[in-house]
């Protein structure tokens, strides 16, 4: 039960952070560089995925799912707070580019699929940890077999 609490703490923390980051990254996507914005989303997702990878399957799935939901829903709300300020700043200093609905949905789709990468990061770290444990176990067993092979007491 303690890990479920940790999972929810991580989900709330990453969800609220993602909710603020997603509108900012959208503005970067629309006005500066799509590639930079998507790389920043990927970095954030990798960091969150690594943090969730220390949890068990159930806690990680719940935490990652909640993080995606919090980031998406609260990110939409934060967009209405952040967008006017960014637009005002850019119009005052430069040119503001407004993306069409298709491009906006494309950004949301990219983010969603990158967010699903949190599950993949968890799976890779989980499989890696299990593989290392198996190698350690096998090497310990091999050491015991070698020690027992030269033991003359059994003969």
PDB file of N, CA and C in Angstrom, residues 15-24 26-27 67-84 98 101 104-105 107-108 111 115:
ATOM      1  N   UNK A  15       1.754  15.024 -13.075  1.00  0.00           N
ATOM      2  CA  UNK A  15       0.549  15.493 -13.758  1.00  0.00           C
ATOM      3  C   UNK A  15       0.427  17.005 -13.732  1.00  0.00           C
ATOM      4  N   UNK A  16       0.683  17.601 -12.566  1.00  0.00           N
ATOM      5  CA  UNK A  16       0.611  19.064 -12.472  1.00  0.00           C
ATOM      6  C   UNK A  16       1.740  19.721 -13.256  1.00  0.00           C
ATOM      7  N   UNK A  17       2.925  19.126 -13.197  1.00  0.00           N
ATOM      8  CA  UNK A  17       4.044  19.658 -13.978  1.00  0.00           C
ATOM      9  C   UNK A  17       3.744  19.561 -15.470  1.00  0.00           C
ATOM     10  N   UNK A  18       3.221  18.414 -15.883  1.00  0.00           N
ATOM     11  CA  UNK A  18       2.864  18.234 -17.281  1.00  0.00           C
ATOM     12  C   UNK A  18       1.761  19.169 -17.729  1.00  0.00           C
ATOM     13  N   UNK A  19       0.834  19.452 -16.824  1.00  0.00           N
ATOM     14  CA  UNK A  19      -0.266  20.360 -17.155  1.00  0.00           C
ATOM     15  C   UNK A  19       0.244  21.758 -17.466  1.00  0.00           C
ATOM     16  N   UNK A  20       1.278  22.176 -16.792  1.00  0.00           N
ATOM     17  CA  UNK A  20       1.856  23.494 -17.055  1.00  0.00           C
ATOM     18  C   UNK A  20       2.807  23.430 -18.254  1.00  0.00           C
ATOM     19  N   UNK A  21       3.549  22.333 -18.368  1.00  0.00           N
ATOM     20  CA  UNK A  21       4.513  22.207 -19.463  1.00  0.00           C
ATOM     21  C   UNK A  21       3.852  22.066 -20.837  1.00  0.00           C
ATOM     22  N   UNK A  22       2.765  21.329 -20.918  1.00  0.00           N
ATOM     23  CA  UNK A  22       2.164  21.056 -22.220  1.00  0.00           C
ATOM     24  C   UNK A  22       1.729  22.328 -22.955  1.00  0.00           C
ATOM     25  N   UNK A  23       1.059  23.282 -22.312  1.00  0.00           N
ATOM     26  CA  UNK A  23       0.734  24.521 -23.042  1.00  0.00           C
ATOM     27  C   UNK A  23       1.981  25.312 -23.451  1.00  0.00           C
ATOM     28  N   UNK A  24       2.987  25.323 -22.582  1.00  0.00           N
ATOM     29  CA  UNK A  24       4.224  26.030 -22.921  1.00  0.00           C
ATOM     30  C   UNK A  24       4.908  25.331 -24.099  1.00  0.00           C
ATOM     31  N   UNK A  26       3.442  23.543 -26.308  1.00  0.00           N
ATOM     32  CA  UNK A  26       2.623  23.789 -27.497  1.00  0.00           C
ATOM     33  C   UNK A  26       3.011  25.114 -28.141  1.00  0.00           C
ATOM     34  N   UNK A  27       3.208  26.133 -27.324  1.00  0.00           N
ATOM     35  CA  UNK A  27       3.599  27.441 -27.862  1.00  0.00           C
ATOM     36  C   UNK A  27       4.979  27.359 -28.515  1.00  0.00           C
ATOM     37  N   UNK A  67      -1.065  10.194 -14.493  1.00  0.00           N
ATOM     38  CA  UNK A  67      -0.217  11.286 -14.975  1.00  0.00           C
ATOM     39  C   UNK A  67      -0.673  11.756 -16.352  1.00  0.00           C
ATOM     40  N   UNK A  68      -0.958  10.818 -17.234  1.00  0.00           N
ATOM     41  CA  UNK A  68      -1.425  11.176 -18.577  1.00  0.00           C
ATOM     42  C   UNK A  68      -2.758  11.908 -18.496  1.00  0.00           C
ATOM     43  N   UNK A  69      -3.656  11.414 -17.658  1.00  0.00           N
ATOM     44  CA  UNK A  69      -4.967  12.055 -17.520  1.00  0.00           C
ATOM     45  C   UNK A  69      -4.842  13.453 -16.919  1.00  0.00           C
ATOM     46  N   UNK A  70      -4.060  13.573 -15.843  1.00  0.00           N
ATOM     47  CA  UNK A  70      -3.881  14.888 -15.216  1.00  0.00           C
ATOM     48  C   UNK A  70      -3.243  15.872 -16.189  1.00  0.00           C
ATOM     49  N   UNK A  71      -2.205  15.432 -16.878  1.00  0.00           N
ATOM     50  CA  UNK A  71      -1.506  16.327 -17.802  1.00  0.00           C
ATOM     51  C   UNK A  71      -2.420  16.764 -18.939  1.00  0.00           C
ATOM     52  N   UNK A  72      -3.205  15.841 -19.449  1.00  0.00           N
ATOM     53  CA  UNK A  72      -4.097  16.181 -20.555  1.00  0.00           C
ATOM     54  C   UNK A  72      -5.229  17.100 -20.152  1.00  0.00           C
ATOM     55  N   UNK A  73      -5.946  16.721 -19.111  1.00  0.00           N
ATOM     56  CA  UNK A  73      -7.127  17.500 -18.701  1.00  0.00           C
ATOM     57  C   UNK A  73      -6.721  18.847 -18.114  1.00  0.00           C
ATOM     58  N   UNK A  74      -5.788  18.814 -17.172  1.00  0.00           N
ATOM     59  CA  UNK A  74      -5.363  20.081 -16.563  1.00  0.00           C
ATOM     60  C   UNK A  74      -4.535  20.919 -17.532  1.00  0.00           C
ATOM     61  N   UNK A  75      -3.845  20.259 -18.473  1.00  0.00           N
ATOM     62  CA  UNK A  75      -3.107  20.994 -19.502  1.00  0.00           C
ATOM     63  C   UNK A  75      -4.037  21.802 -20.384  1.00  0.00           C
ATOM     64  N   UNK A  76      -5.203  21.248 -20.677  1.00  0.00           N
ATOM     65  CA  UNK A  76      -6.206  21.974 -21.467  1.00  0.00           C
ATOM     66  C   UNK A  76      -6.685  23.206 -20.706  1.00  0.00           C
ATOM     67  N   UNK A  77      -6.885  23.058 -19.413  1.00  0.00           N
ATOM     68  CA  UNK A  77      -7.317  24.187 -18.576  1.00  0.00           C
ATOM     69  C   UNK A  77      -6.197  25.225 -18.493  1.00  0.00           C
ATOM     70  N   UNK A  78      -4.964  24.775 -18.273  1.00  0.00           N
ATOM     71  CA  UNK A  78      -3.829  25.699 -18.181  1.00  0.00           C
ATOM     72  C   UNK A  78      -3.578  26.418 -19.497  1.00  0.00           C
ATOM     73  N   UNK A  79      -3.916  25.783 -20.594  1.00  0.00           N
ATOM     74  CA  UNK A  79      -3.746  26.422 -21.903  1.00  0.00           C
ATOM     75  C   UNK A  79      -4.514  27.734 -21.965  1.00  0.00           C
ATOM     76  N   UNK A  80      -5.717  27.753 -21.414  1.00  0.00           N
ATOM     77  CA  UNK A  80      -6.518  28.978 -21.449  1.00  0.00           C
ATOM     78  C   UNK A  80      -5.956  30.065 -20.545  1.00  0.00           C
ATOM     79  N   UNK A  81      -5.133  29.697 -19.579  1.00  0.00           N
ATOM     80  CA  UNK A  81      -4.481  30.683 -18.722  1.00  0.00           C
ATOM     81  C   UNK A  81      -3.154  31.153 -19.314  1.00  0.00           C
ATOM     82  N   UNK A  82      -2.402  30.247 -19.919  1.00  0.00           N
ATOM     83  CA  UNK A  82      -1.069  30.557 -20.417  1.00  0.00           C
ATOM     84  C   UNK A  82      -1.113  31.170 -21.819  1.00  0.00           C
ATOM     85  N   UNK A  83      -2.012  30.696 -22.658  1.00  0.00           N
ATOM     86  CA  UNK A  83      -2.058  31.131 -24.057  1.00  0.00           C
ATOM     87  C   UNK A  83      -2.201  32.646 -24.224  1.00  0.00           C
ATOM     88  N   UNK A  84      -3.122  33.322 -23.538  1.00  0.00           N
ATOM     89  CA  UNK A  84      -3.230  34.774 -23.740  1.00  0.00           C
ATOM     90  C   UNK A  84      -1.954  35.531 -23.358  1.00  0.00           C
ATOM     91  N   UNK A  98      -0.545  31.179 -35.088  1.00  0.00           N
ATOM     92  CA  UNK A  98      -1.627  30.345 -34.578  1.00  0.00           C
ATOM     93  C   UNK A  98      -1.772  29.159 -35.504  1.00  0.00           C
ATOM     94  N   UNK A 101      -6.540  23.836 -36.622  1.00  0.00           N
ATOM     95  CA  UNK A 101      -7.059  22.767 -35.766  1.00  0.00           C
ATOM     96  C   UNK A 101      -6.369  21.436 -36.071  1.00  0.00           C
ATOM     97  N   UNK A 104      -2.988  21.504 -34.431  1.00  0.00           N
ATOM     98  CA  UNK A 104      -3.147  21.398 -32.981  1.00  0.00           C
ATOM     99  C   UNK A 104      -3.430  19.955 -32.574  1.00  0.00           C
ATOM    100  N   UNK A 105      -4.318  19.296 -33.294  1.00  0.00           N
ATOM    101  CA  UNK A 105      -4.627  17.898 -33.007  1.00  0.00           C
ATOM    102  C   UNK A 105      -3.421  16.999 -33.266  1.00  0.00           C
ATOM    103  N   UNK A 107      -0.297  17.893 -32.759  1.00  0.00           N
ATOM    104  CA  UNK A 107       0.551  18.065 -31.574  1.00  0.00           C
ATOM    105  C   UNK A 107       0.026  17.233 -30.411  1.00  0.00           C
ATOM    106  N   UNK A 108      -1.280  17.256 -30.196  1.00  0.00           N
ATOM    107  CA  UNK A 108      -1.883  16.470 -29.116  1.00  0.00           C
ATOM    108  C   UNK A 108      -1.644  14.979 -29.352  1.00  0.00           C
ATOM    109  N   UNK A 111       2.006  14.160 -28.603  1.00  0.00           N
ATOM    110  CA  UNK A 111       2.219  14.129 -27.149  1.00  0.00           C
ATOM    111  C   UNK A 111       1.625  12.874 -26.530  1.00  0.00           C
ATOM    112  N   UNK A 115       3.682  10.168 -24.598  1.00  0.00           N
ATOM    113  CA  UNK A 115       3.311   9.865 -23.207  1.00  0.00           C
ATOM    114  C   UNK A 115       3.164   8.359 -23.001  1.00  0.00           C
TER     115      UNK A 115
END
